[in-house]
PDB file of C-alpha atoms in Angstrom:
ATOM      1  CA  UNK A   1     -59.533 -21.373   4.906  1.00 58.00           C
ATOM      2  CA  UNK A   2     -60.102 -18.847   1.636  1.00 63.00           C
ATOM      3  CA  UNK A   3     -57.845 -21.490  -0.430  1.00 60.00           C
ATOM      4  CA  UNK A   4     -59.444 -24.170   0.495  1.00 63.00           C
ATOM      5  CA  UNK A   5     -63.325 -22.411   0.325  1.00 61.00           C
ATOM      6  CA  UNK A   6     -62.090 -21.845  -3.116  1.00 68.00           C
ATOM      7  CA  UNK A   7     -61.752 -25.346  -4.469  1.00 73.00           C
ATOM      8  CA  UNK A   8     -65.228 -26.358  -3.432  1.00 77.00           C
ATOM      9  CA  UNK A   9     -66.170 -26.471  -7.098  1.00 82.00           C
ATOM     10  CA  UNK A  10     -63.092 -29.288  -7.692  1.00 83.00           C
ATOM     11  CA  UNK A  11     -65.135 -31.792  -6.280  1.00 87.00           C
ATOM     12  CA  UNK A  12     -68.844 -30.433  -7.325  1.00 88.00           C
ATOM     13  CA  UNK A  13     -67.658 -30.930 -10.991  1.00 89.00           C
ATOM     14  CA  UNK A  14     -66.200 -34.421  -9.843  1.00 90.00           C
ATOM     15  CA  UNK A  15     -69.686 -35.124  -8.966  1.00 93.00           C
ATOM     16  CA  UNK A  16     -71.575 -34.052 -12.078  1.00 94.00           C
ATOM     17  CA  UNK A  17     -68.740 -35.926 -14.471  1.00 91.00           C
ATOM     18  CA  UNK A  18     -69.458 -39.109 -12.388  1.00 93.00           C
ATOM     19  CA  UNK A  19     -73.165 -39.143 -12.725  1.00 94.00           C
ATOM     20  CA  UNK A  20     -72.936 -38.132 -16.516  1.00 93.00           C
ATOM     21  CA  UNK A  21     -70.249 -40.336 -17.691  1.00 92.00           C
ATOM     22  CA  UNK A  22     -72.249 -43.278 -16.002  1.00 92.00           C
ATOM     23  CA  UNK A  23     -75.371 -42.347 -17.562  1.00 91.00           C
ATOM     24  CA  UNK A  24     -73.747 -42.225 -21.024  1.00 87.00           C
ATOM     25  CA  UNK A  25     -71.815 -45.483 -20.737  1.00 85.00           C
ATOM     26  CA  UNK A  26     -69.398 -44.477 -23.028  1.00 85.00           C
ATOM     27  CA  UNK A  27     -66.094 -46.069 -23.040  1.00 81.00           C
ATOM     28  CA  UNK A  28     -64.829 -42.884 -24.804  1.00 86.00           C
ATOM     29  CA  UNK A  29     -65.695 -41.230 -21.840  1.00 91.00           C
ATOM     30  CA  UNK A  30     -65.077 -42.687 -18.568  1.00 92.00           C
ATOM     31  CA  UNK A  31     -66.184 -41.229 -15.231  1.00 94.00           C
ATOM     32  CA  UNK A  32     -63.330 -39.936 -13.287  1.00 94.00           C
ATOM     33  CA  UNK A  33     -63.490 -43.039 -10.646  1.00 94.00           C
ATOM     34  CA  UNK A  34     -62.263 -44.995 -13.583  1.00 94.00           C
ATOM     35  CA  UNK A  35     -59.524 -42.611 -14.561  1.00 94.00           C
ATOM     36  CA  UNK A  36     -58.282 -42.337 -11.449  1.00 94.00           C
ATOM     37  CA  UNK A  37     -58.644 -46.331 -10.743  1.00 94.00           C
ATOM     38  CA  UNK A  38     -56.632 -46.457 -14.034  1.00 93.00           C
ATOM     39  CA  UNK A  39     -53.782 -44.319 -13.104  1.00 93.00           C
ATOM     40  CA  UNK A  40     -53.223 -46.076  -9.919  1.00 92.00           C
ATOM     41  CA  UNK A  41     -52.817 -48.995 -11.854  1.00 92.00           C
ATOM     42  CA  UNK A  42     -50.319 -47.976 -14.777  1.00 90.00           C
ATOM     43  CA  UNK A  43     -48.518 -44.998 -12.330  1.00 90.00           C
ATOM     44  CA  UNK A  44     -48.962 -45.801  -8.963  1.00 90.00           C
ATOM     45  CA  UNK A  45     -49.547 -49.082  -7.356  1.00 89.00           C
ATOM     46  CA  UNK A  46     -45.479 -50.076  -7.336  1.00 87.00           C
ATOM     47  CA  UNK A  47     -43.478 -50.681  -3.829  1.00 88.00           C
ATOM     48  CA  UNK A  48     -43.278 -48.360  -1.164  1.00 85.00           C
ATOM     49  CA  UNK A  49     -39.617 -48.442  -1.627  1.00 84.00           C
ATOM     50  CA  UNK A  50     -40.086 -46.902  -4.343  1.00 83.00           C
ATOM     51  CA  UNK A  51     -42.982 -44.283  -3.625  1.00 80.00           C
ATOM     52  CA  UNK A  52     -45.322 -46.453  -4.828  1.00 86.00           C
ATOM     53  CA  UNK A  53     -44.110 -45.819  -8.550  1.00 86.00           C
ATOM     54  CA  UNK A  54     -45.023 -48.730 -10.942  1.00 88.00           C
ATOM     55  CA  UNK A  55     -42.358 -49.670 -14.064  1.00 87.00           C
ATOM     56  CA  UNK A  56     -44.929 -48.013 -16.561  1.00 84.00           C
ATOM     57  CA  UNK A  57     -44.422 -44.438 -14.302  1.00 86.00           C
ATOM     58  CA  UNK A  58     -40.424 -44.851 -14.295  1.00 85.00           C
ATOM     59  CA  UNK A  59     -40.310 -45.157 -17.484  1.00 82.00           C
ATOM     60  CA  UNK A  60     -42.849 -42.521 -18.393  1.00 83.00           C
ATOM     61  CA  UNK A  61     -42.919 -39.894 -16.023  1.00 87.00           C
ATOM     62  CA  UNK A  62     -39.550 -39.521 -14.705  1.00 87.00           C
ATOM     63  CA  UNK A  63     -38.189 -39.272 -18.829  1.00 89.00           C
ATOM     64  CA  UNK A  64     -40.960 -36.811 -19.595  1.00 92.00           C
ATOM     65  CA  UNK A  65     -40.049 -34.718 -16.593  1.00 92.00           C
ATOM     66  CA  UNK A  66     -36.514 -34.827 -17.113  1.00 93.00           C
ATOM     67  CA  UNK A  67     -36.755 -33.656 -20.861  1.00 93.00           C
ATOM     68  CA  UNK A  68     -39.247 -30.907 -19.953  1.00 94.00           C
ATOM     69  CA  UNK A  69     -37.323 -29.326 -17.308  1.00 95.00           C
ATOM     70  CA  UNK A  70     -34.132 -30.318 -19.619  1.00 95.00           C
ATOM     71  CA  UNK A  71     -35.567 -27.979 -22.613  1.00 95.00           C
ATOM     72  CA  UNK A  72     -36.860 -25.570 -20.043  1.00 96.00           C
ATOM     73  CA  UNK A  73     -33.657 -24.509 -18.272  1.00 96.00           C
ATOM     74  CA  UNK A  74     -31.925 -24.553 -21.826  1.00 96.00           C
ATOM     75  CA  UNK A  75     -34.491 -21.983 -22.937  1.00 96.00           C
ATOM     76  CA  UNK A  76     -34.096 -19.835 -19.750  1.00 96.00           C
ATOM     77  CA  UNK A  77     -30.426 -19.889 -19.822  1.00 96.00           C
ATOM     78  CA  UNK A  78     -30.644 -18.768 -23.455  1.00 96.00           C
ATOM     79  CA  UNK A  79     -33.676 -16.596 -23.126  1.00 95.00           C
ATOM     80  CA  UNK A  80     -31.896 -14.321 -20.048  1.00 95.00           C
ATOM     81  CA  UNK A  81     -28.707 -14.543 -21.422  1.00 95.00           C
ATOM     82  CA  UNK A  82     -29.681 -13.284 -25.426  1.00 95.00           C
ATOM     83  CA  UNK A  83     -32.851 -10.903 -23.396  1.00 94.00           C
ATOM     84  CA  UNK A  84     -29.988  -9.011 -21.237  1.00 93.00           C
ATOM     85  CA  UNK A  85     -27.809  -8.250 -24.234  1.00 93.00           C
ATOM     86  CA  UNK A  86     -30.631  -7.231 -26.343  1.00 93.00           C
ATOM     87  CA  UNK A  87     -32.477  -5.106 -23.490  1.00 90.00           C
ATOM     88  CA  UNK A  88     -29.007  -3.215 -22.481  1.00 87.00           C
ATOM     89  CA  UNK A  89     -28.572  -1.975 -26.070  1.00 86.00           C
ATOM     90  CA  UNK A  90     -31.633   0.065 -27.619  1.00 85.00           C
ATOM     91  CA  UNK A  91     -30.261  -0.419 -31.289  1.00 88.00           C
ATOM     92  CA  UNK A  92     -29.047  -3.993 -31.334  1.00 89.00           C
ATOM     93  CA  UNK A  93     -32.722  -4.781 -29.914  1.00 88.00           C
ATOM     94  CA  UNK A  94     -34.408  -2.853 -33.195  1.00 88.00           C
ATOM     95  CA  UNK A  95     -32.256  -5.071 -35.615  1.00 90.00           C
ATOM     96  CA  UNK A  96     -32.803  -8.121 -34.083  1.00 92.00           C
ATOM     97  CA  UNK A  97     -36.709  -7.304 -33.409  1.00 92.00           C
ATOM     98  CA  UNK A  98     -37.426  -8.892 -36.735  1.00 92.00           C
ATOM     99  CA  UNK A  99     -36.084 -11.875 -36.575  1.00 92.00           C
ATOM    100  CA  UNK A 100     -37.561 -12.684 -32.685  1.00 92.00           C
ATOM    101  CA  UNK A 101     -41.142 -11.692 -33.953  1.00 92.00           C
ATOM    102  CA  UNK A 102     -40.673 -14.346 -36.856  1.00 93.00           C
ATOM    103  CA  UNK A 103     -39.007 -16.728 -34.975  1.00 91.00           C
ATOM    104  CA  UNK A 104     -42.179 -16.369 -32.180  1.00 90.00           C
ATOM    105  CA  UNK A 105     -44.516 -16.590 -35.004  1.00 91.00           C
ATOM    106  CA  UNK A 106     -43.477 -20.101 -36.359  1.00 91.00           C
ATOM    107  CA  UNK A 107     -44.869 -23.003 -34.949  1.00 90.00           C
ATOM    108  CA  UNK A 108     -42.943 -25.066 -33.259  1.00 89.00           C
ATOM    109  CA  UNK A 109     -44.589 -28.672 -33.886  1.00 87.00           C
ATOM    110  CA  UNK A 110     -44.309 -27.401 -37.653  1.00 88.00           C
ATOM    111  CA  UNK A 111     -40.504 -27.678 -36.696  1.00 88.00           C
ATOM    112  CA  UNK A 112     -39.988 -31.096 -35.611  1.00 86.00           C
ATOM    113  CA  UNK A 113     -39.419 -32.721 -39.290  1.00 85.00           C
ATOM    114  CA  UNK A 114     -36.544 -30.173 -39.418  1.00 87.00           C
ATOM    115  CA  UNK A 115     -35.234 -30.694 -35.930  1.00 87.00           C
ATOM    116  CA  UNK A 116     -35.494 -34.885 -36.755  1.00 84.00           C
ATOM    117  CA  UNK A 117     -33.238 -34.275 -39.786  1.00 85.00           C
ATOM    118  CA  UNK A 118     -30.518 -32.140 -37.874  1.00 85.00           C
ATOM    119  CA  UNK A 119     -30.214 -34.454 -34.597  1.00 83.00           C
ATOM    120  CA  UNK A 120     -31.674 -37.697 -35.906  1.00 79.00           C
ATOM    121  CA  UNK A 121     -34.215 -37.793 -34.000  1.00 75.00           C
ATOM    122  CA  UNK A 122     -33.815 -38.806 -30.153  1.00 81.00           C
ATOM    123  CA  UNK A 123     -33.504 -36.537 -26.864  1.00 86.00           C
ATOM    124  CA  UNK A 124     -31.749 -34.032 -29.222  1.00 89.00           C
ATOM    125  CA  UNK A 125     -34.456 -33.721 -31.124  1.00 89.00           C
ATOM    126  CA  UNK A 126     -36.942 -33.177 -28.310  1.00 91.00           C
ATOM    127  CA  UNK A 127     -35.182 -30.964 -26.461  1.00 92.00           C
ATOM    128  CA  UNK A 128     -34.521 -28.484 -29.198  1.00 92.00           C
ATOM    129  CA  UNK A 129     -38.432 -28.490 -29.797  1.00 92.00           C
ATOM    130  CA  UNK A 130     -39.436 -27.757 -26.525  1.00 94.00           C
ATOM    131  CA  UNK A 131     -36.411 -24.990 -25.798  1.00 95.00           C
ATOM    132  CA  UNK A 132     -37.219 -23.283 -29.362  1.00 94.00           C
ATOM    133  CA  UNK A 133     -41.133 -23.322 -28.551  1.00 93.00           C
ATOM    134  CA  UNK A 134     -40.277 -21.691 -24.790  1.00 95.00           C
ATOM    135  CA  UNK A 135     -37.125 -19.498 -25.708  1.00 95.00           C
ATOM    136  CA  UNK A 136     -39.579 -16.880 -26.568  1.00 95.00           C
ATOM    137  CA  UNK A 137     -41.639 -15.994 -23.430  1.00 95.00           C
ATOM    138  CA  UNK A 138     -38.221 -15.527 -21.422  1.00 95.00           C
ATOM    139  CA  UNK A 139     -36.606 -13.550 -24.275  1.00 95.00           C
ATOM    140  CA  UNK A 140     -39.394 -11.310 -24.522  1.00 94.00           C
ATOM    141  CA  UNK A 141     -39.796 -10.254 -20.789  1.00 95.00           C
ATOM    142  CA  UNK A 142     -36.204 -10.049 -20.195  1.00 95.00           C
ATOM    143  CA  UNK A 143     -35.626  -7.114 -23.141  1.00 94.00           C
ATOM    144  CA  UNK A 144     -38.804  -5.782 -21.653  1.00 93.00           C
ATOM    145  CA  UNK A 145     -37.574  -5.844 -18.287  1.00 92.00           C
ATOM    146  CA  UNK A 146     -33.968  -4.883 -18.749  1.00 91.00           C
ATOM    147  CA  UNK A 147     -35.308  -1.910 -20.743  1.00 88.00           C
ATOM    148  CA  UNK A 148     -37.796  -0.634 -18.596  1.00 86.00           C
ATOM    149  CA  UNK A 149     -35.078  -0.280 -15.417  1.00 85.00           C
ATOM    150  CA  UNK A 150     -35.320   2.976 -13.705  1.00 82.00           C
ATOM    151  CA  UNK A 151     -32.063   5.472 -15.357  1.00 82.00           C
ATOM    152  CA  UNK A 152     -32.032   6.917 -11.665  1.00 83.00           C
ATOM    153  CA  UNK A 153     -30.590   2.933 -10.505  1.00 79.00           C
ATOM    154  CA  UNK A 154     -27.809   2.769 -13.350  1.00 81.00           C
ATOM    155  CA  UNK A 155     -27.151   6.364 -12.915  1.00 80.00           C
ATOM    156  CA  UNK A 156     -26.500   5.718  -8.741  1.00 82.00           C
ATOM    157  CA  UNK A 157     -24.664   2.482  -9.803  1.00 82.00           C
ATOM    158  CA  UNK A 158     -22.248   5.060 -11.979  1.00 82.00           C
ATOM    159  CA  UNK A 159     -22.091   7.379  -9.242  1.00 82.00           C
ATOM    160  CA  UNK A 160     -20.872   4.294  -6.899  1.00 82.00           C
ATOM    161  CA  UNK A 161     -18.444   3.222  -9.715  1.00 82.00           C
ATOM    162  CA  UNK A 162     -19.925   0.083  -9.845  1.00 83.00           C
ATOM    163  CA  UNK A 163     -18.550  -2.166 -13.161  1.00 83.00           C
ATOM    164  CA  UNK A 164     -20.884  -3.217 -15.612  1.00 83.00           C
ATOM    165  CA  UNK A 165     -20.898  -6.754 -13.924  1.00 86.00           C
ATOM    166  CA  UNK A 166     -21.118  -5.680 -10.845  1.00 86.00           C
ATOM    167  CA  UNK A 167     -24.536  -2.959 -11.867  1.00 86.00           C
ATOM    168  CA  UNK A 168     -25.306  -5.999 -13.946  1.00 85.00           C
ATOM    169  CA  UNK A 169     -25.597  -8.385 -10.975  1.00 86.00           C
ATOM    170  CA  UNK A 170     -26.673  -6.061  -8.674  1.00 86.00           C
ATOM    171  CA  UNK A 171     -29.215  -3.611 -10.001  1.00 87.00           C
ATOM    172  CA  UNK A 172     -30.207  -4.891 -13.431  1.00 89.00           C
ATOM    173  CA  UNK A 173     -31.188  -7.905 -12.844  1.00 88.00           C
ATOM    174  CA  UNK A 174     -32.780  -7.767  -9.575  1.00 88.00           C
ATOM    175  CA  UNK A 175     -34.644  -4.678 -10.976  1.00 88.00           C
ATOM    176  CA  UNK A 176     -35.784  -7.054 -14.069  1.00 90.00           C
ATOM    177  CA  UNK A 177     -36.346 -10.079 -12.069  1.00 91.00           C
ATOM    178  CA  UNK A 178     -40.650  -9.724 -11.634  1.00 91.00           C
ATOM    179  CA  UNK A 179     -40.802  -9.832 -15.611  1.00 93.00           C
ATOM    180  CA  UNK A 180     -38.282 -12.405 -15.819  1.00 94.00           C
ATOM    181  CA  UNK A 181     -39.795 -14.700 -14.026  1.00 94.00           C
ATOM    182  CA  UNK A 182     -43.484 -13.615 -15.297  1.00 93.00           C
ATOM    183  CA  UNK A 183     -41.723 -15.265 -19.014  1.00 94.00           C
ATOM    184  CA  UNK A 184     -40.301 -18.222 -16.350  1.00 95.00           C
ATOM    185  CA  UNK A 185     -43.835 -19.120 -15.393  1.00 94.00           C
ATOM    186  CA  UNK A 186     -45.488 -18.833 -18.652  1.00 93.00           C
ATOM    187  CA  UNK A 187     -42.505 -20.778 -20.551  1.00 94.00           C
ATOM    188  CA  UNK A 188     -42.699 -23.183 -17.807  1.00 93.00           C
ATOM    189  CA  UNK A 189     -46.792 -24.556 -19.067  1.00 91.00           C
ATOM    190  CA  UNK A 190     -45.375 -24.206 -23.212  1.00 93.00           C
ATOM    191  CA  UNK A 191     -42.489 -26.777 -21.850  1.00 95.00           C
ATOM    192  CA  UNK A 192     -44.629 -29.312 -20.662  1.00 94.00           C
ATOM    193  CA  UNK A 193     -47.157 -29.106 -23.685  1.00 93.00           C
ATOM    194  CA  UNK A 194     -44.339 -29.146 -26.371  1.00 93.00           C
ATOM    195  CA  UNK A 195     -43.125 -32.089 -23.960  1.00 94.00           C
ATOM    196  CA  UNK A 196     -45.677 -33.941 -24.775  1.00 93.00           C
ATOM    197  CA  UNK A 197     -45.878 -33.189 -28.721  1.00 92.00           C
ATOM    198  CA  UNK A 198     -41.920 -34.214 -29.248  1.00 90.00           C
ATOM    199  CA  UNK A 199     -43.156 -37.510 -27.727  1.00 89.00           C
ATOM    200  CA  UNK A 200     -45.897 -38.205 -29.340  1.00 88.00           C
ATOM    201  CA  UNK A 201     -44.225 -37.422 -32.885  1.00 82.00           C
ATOM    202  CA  UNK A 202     -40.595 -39.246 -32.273  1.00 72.00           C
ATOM    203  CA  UNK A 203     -40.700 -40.515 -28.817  1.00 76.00           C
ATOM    204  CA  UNK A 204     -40.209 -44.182 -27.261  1.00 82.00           C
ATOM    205  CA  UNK A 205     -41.310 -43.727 -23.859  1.00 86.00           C
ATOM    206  CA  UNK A 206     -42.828 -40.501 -22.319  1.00 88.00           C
ATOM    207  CA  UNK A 207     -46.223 -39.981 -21.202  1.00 91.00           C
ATOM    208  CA  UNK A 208     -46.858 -38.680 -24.684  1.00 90.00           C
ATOM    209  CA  UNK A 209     -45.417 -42.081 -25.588  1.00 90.00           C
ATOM    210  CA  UNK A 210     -47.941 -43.533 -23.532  1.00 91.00           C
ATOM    211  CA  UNK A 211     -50.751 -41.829 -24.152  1.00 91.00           C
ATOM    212  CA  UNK A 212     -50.039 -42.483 -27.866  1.00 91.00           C
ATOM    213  CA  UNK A 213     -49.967 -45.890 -27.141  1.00 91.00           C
ATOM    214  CA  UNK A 214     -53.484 -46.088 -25.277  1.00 91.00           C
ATOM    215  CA  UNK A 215     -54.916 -44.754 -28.312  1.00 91.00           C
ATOM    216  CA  UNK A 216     -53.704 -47.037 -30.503  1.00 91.00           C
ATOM    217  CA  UNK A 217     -54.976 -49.775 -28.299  1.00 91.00           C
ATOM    218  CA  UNK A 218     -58.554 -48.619 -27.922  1.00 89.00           C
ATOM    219  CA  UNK A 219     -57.783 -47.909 -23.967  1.00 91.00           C
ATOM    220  CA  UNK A 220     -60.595 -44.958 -23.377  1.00 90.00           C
ATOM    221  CA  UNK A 221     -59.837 -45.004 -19.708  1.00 92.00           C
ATOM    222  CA  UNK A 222     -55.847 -44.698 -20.061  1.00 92.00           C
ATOM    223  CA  UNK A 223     -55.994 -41.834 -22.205  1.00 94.00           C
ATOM    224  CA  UNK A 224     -57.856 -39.967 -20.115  1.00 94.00           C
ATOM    225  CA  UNK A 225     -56.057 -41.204 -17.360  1.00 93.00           C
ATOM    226  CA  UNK A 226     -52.599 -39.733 -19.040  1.00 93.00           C
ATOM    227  CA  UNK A 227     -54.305 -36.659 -20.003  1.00 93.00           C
ATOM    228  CA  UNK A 228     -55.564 -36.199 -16.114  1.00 93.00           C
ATOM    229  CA  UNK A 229     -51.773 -36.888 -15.349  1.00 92.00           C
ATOM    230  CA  UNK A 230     -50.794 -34.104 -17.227  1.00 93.00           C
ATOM    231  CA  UNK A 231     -53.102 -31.647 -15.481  1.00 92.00           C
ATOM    232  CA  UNK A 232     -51.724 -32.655 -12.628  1.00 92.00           C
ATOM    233  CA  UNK A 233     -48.329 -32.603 -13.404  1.00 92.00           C
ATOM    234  CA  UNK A 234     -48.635 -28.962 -15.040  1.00 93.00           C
ATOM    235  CA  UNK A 235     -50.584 -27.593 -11.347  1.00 92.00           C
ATOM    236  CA  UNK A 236     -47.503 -28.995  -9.158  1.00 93.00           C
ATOM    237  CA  UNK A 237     -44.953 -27.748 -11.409  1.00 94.00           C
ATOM    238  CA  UNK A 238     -46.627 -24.261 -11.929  1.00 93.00           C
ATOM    239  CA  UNK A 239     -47.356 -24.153  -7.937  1.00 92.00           C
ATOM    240  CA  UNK A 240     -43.699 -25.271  -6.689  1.00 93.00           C
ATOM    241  CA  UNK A 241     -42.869 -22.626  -9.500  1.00 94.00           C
ATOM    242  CA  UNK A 242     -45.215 -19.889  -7.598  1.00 92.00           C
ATOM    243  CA  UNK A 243     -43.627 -20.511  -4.440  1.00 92.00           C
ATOM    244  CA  UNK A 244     -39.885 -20.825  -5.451  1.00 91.00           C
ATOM    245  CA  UNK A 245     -40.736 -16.970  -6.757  1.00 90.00           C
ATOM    246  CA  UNK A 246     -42.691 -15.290  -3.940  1.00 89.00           C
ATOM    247  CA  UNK A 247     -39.307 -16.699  -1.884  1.00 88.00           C
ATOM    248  CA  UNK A 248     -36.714 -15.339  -4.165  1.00 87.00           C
ATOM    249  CA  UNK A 249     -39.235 -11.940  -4.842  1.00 84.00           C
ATOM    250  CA  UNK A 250     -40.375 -11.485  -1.454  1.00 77.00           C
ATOM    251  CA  UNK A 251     -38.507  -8.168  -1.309  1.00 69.00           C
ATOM    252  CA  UNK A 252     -40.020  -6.862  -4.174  1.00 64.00           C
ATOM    253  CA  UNK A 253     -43.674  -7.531  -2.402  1.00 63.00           C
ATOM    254  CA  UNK A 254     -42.328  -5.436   0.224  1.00 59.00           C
ATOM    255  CA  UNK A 255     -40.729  -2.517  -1.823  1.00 58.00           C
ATOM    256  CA  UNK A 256     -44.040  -2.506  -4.024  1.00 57.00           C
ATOM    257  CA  UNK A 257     -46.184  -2.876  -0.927  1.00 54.00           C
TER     258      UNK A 257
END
């Protein structure tokens, strides 16, 4: 009942945007009836058979989601990987700290010429935008977290004659894991957003694609409608993503609780 007494502002703003918008009559800015009248036709008025998806949405949404989550679990793999070996070894961590903070500080949409040249352009392309614009989140917390374990865990690990994979597996990373997947969750919104930017600059189809494509054609309502589909993508993935962690982390809840 506290969740749900919580979004009683979702449709109070609704409320206000529809009597605005329709005062204004602007076809810049459509009310939110008209949005959502839009996406149901371009996304979601296809067969049952196929959960209700139009063309438009299997050609948009399921490419979109499969290159953000694509670049994402690149990133991650990289990110943990790279953040373990740099968090397990103080002085290999100092000498590469310069090179993460200016690899952090460069944008990546400032990257995408480059990335075009090296893969021609294509799902290569996109890809290595979107895992160079979320590598750094994960990298980040992992050192942090892989730094910051307790000495009394590796020092019981020794004790128990654990090998370094075994301490690795077993007290390292689960001892890490909170930050890890605190630079997960916050990579997780950057992949969706660079998602979008690789399409709009080199894509073919996408919802970046799309959107691109409403603009060019004057269509006020199917921009915002993309744009609303993008806010709604990012607060499924990043509450599937919130659940998927209080499962794997419910023991640390307990231990901290």
């Amino acid at each position: 009942m506290n969740a749900v007494a919580r979004f009683w502002v979702v449709p109070v703003a609704l409320a206000v945007w529809e009597i605005v918008t329709r005062r204004l009559a602007d076809t810049d800015f459509p009310p939110p009836t008209t949005i959502v009248a839009r996406m149901h036709e371009l996304w979601f008025s296809g067969p049952v058979s196929r959960a209700f998806l139009t063309d438009d949405a299997v050609a948009g949404l399921l490419p979109s989601l499969g290159r953000m989550f694509g670049g994402w679990v690149l990133a991650a793999v990289l990110g943990v990987a790279l953040g373990v070996l740099l968090g397990r070894s103080r002085t290999a961590a100092e000498y590469a700290d310069p090179l993460i903070e200016f690899g952090r500080a460069v944008p990546p949409p400032l990257l995408l010429p480059l990335f075009l040249v090296l893969t021609r352009g294509g799902l290569a392309m996109q890809l290595a935008t979107i895992a160079f614009g979320v590598v750094w989140p994960v990298l980040l917390n992992t050192i942090d977290g892989v730094g910051a374990v307790d000495r009394t865990y590796t020092d019981t690990a020794t004790v128990f004659r654990l090998s370094r994979a075994q301490c690795l597996r077993m007290v390292v990373l689960p001892a890490a894991a909170p930050k890890i997947f605190a630079g997960l969750r916050l990579s997780l919104s950057l992949a969706l957003i660079l998602m979008v930017i690789s399409e709009l600059f080199g894509g073919t189809d996408g919802i970046g694609y799309q959107l691109l494509q409403a603009q060019r054609g004057f269509d006020g309502a199917g921009v915002w409608a993309a744009i609303a589909l993008l806010g709604v993508l990012g607060y499924l993935v990043n509450s599937l993503f919130v659940l998927a962690e209080r499962r794997l982390l419910g023991w640390h809840r307990q231990a901290t609780s």
